[in-house]
Coordinates of N, CA and C in Angstrom, one line a residue:
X1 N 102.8 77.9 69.9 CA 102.6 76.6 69.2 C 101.1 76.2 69.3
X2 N 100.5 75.9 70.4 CA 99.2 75.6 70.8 C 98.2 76.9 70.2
X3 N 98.8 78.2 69.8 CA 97.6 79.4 69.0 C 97.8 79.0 67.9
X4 N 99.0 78.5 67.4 CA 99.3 78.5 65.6 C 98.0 76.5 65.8
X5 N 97.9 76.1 66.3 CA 97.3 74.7 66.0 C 95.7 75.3 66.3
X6 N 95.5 75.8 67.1 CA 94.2 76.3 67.5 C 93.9 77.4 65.5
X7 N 94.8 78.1 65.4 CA 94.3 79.2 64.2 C 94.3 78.0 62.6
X8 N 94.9 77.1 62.8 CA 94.6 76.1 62.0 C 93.5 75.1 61.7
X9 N 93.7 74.7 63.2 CA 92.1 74.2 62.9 C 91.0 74.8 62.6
X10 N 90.6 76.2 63.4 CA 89.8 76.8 62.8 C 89.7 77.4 61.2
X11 N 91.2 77.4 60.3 CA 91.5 77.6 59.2 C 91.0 76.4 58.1
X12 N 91.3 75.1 58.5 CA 90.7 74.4 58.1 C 88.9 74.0 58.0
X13 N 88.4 74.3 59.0 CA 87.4 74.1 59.3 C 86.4 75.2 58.7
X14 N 87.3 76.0 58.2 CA 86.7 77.4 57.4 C 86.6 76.9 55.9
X15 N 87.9 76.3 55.5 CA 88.3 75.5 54.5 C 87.4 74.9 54.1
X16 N 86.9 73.6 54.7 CA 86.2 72.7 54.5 C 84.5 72.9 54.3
X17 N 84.2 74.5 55.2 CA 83.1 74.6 55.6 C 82.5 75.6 54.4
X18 N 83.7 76.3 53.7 CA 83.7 77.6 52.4 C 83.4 76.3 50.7
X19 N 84.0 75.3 51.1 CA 83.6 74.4 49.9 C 82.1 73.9 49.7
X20 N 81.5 73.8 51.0 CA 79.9 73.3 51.2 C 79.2 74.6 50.8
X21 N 79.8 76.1 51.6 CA 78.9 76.8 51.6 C 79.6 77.9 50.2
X22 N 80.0 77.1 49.0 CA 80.5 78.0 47.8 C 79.6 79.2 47.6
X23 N 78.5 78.8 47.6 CA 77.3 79.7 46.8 C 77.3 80.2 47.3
X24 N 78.0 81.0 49.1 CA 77.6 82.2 49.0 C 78.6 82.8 48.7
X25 N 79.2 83.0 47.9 CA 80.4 83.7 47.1 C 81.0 84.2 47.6
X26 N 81.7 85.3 46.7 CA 83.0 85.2 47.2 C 83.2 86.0 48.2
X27 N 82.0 87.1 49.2 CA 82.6 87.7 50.2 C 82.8 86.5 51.4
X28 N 82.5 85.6 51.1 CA 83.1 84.8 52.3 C 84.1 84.1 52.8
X29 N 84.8 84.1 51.4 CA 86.6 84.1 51.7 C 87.0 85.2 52.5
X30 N 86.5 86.6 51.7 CA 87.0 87.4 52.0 C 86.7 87.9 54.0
X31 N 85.3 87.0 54.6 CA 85.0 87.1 56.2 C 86.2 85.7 56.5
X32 N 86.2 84.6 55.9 CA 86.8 83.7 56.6 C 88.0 84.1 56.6
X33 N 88.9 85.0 56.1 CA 90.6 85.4 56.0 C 90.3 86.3 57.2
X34 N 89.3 87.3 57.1 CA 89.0 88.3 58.3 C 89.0 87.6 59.8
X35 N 88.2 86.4 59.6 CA 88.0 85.4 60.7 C 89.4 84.9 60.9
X36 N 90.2 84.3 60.5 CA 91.0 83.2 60.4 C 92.6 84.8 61.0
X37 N 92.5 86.3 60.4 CA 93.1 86.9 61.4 C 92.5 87.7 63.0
X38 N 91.9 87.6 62.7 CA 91.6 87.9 63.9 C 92.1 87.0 65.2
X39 N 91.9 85.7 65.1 CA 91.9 84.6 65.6 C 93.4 84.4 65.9
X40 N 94.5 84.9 64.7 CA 95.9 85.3 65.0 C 96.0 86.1 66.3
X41 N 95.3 87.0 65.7 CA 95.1 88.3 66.7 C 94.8 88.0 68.0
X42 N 93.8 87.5 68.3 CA 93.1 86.9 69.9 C 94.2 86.0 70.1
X43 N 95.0 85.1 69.3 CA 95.5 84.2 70.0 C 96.9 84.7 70.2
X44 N 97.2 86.3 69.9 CA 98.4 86.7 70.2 C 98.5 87.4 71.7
X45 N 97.1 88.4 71.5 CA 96.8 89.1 72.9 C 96.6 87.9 73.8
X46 N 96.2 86.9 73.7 CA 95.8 85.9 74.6 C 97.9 85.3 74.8
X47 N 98.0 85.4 74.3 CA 99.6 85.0 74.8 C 100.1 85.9 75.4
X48 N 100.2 87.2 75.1 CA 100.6 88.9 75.7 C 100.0 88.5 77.0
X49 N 98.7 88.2 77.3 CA 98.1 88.5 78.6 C 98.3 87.4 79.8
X50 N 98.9 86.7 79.2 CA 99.5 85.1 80.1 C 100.7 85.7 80.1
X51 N 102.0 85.9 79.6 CA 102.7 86.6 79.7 C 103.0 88.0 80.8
X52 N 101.6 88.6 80.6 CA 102.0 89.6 81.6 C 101.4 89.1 82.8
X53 N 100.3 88.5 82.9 CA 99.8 87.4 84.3 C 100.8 87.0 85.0
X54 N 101.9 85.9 84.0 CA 103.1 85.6 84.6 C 103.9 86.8 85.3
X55 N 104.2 88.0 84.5 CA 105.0 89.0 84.6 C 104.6 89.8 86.2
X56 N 103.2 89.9 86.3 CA 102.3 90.5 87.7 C 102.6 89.3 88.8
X57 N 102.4 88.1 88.0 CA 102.8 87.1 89.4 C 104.3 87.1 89.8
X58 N 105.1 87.6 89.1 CA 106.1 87.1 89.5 C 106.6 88.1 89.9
X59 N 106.4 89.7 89.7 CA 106.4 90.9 91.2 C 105.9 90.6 92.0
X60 N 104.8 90.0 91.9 CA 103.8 89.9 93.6 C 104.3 88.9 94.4
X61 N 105.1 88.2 93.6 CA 105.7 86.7 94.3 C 107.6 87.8 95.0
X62 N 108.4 88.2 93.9 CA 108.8 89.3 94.7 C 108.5 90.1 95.8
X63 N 107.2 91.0 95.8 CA 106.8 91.8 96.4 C 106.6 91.2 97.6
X64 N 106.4 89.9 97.8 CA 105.9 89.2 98.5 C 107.0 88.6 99.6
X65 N 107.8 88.6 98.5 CA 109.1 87.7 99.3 C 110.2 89.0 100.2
X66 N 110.0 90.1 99.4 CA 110.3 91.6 100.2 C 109.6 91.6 101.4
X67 N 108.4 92.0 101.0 CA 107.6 92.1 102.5 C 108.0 90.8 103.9
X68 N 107.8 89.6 103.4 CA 108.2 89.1 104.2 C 109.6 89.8 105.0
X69 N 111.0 89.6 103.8 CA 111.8 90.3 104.5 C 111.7 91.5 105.3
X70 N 110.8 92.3 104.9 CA 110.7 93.6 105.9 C 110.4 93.4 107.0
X71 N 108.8 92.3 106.9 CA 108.7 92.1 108.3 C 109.6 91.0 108.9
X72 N 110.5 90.5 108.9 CA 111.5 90.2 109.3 C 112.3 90.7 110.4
X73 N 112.4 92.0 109.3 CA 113.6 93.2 109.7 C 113.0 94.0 110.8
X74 N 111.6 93.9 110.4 CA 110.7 94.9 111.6 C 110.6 93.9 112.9
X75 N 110.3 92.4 113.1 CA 110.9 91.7 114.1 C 111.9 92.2 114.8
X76 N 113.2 91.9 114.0 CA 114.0 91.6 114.7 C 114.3 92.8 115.4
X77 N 113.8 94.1 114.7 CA 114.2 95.4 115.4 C 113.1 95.7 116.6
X78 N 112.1 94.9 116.9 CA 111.2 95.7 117.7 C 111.7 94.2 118.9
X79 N 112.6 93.0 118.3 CA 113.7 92.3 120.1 C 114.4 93.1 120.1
X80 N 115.3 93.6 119.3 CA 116.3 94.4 119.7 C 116.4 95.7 120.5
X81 N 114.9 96.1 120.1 CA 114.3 97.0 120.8 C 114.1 96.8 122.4
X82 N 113.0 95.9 122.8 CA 112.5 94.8 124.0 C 113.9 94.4 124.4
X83 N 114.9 94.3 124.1 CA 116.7 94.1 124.4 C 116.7 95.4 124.8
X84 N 116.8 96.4 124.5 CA 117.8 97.4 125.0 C 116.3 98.2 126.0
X85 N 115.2 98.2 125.8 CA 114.6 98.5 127.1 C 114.6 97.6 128.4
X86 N 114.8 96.6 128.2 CA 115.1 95.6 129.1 C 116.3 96.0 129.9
X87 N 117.4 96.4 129.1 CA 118.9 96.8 129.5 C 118.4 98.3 130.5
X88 N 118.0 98.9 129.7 CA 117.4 100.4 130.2 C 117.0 99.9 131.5
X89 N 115.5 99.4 131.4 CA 114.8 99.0 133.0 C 116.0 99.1 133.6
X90 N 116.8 97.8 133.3 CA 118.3 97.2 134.6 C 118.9 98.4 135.1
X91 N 119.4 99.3 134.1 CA 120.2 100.4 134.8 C 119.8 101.0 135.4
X92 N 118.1 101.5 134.9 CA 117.3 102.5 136.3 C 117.3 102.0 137.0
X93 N 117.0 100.6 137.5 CA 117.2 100.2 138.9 C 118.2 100.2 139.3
X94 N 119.5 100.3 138.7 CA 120.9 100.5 139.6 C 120.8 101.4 139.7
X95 N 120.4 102.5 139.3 CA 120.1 103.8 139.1 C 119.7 104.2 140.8
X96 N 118.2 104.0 140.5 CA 117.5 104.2 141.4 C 118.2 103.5 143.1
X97 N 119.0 102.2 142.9 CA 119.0 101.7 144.0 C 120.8 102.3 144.6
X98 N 121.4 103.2 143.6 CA 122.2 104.5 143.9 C 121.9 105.4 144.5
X99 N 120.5 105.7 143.8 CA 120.0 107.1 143.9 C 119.9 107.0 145.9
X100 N 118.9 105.5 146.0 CA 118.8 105.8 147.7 C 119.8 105.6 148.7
X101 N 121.2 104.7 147.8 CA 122.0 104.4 148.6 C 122.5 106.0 148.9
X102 N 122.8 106.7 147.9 CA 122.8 108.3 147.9 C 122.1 109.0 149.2
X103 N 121.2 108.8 149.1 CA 120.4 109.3 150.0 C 120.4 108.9 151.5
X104 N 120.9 107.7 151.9 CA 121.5 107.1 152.9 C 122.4 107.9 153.2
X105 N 123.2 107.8 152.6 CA 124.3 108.3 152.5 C 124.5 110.1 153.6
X106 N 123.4 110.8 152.5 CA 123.4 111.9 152.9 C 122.9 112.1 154.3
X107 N 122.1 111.6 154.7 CA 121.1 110.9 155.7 C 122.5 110.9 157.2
X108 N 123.4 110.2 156.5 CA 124.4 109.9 157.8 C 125.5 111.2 157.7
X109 N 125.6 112.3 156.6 CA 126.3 112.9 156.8 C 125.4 114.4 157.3
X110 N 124.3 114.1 157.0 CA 123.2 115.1 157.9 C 123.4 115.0 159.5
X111 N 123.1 113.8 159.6 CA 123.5 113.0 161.2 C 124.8 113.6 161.8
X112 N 125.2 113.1 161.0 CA 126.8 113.1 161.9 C 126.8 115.2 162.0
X113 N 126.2 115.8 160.9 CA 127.0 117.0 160.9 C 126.0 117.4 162.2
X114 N 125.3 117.4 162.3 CA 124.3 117.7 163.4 C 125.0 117.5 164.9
X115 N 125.3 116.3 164.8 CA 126.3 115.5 165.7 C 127.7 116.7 166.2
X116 N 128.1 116.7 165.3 CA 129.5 117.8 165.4 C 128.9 118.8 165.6
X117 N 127.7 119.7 165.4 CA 127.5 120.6 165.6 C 127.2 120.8 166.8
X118 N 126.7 119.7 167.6 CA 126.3 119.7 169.4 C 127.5 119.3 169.7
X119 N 128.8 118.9 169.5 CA 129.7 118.6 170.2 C 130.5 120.1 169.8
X120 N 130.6 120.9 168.8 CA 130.9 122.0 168.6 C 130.1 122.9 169.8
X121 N 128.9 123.0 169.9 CA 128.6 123.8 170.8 C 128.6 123.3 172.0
X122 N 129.3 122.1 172.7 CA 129.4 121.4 173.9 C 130.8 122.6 174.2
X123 N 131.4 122.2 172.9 CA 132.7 122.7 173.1 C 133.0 124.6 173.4
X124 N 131.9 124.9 172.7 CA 132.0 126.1 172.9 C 131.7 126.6 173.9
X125 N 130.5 126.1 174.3 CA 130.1 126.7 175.9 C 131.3 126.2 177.1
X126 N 131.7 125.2 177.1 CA 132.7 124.4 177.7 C 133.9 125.7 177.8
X127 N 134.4 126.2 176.7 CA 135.3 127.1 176.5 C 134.7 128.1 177.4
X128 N 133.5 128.6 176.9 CA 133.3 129.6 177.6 C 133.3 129.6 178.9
X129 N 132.8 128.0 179.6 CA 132.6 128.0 180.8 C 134.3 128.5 181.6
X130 N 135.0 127.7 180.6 CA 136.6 127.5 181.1 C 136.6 129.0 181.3
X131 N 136.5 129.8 180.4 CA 137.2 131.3 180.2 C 136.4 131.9 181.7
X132 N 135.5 131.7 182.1 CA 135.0 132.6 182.9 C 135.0 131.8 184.2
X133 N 135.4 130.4 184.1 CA 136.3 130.0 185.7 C 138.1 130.6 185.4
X134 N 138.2 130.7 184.3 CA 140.2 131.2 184.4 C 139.5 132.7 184.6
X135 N 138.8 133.3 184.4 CA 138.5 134.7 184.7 C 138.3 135.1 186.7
X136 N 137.6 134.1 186.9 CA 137.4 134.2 188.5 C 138.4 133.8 188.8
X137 N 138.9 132.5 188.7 CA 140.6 132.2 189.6 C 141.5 133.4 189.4
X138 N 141.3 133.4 188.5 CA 142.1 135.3 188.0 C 141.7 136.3 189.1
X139 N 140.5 136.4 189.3 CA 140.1 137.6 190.0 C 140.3 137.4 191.4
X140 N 140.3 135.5 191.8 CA 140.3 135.1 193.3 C 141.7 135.4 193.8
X141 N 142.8 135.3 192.3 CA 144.1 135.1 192.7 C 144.9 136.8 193.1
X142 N 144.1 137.1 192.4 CA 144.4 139.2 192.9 C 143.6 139.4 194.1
X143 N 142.5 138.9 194.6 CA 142.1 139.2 195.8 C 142.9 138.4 197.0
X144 N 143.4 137.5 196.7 CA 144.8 137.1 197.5 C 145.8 137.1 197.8
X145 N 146.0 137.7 196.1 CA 147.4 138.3 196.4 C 147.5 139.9 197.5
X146 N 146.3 140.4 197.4 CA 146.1 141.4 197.8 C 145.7 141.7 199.3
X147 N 145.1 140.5 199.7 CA 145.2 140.1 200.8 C 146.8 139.8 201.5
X148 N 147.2 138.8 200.9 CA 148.5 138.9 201.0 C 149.0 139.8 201.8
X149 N 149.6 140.9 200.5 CA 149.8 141.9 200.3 C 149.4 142.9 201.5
X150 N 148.3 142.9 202.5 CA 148.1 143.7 203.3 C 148.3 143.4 204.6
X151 N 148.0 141.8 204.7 CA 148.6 141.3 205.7 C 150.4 141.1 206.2
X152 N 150.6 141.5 205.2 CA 152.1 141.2 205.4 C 152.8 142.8 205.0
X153 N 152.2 143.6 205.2 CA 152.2 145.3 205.6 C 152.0 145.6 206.7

């Protein structure tokens, strides 16, 4: 509406201005029609290009309102993230505070086996010691009986 009033006035003012300036004849109808489209013309592309200005702003205002959302989404994923290494940390330390109770652990069954192993060999020499006093009482008890035995011959 505002190009059709703009291509008017300049129509008129062509009008007005073609009556004063008659004498230069008639190619000047024929520039002010030339004039008077063109002016169509500019004031169409001049609407196309506001139109597409609108059309660019209103992707970038999109584009824009996307982005936001993405970084949003990239937020919330990089707490969620800072969440589950957090969680992670926790478990390695139960981890780790297994790993040494483990290790304690082993520590006392090192001990102890060590432990049974000197009472194992308490025992074995013990045995042995037994076997080679029941070996002598053995041997004392045949030299008495044999004494015995001669004396009572």
């Amino acid at each position: 509406m505002k190009n059709k009033k703009i291509a008017l006035g300049v129509t008129a003012a062509l009008f007005l201005g073609s009556t004063v300036g008659f004498a230069a004849g008639a190619g000047f109808f024929d520039n002010a029609t030339t004039v008077e489209q063109n002016i169509y013309k500019l004031a169409n592309i001049a609407t196309q290009n506001k139109q597409k200005a609108a059309d660019v702003q209103s992707k970038l205002d999109q584009t824009t309102g996307q982005q936001k959302n993405l970084q949003d989404q990239l937020d919330s994923l990089k707490q969620q993230l800072s969440n589950k290494q957090n969680e992670v940390n926790a478990k390695q330390s139960e981890i780790e505070a297994k790993q040494r109770e483990v290790e304690s652990k082993q520590q006392e069954v090192t001990q102890k086996q060590q432990e049974a192993d000197k009472i194992r060999n308490k025992l074995s020499n013990a045995q042995n010691d037994s076997a080679q006093k029941d070996a002598r009482m053995s041997e004392l008890a045949n030299l008495s009986q044999q004494k015995v035995n001669e004396l009572g011959h």
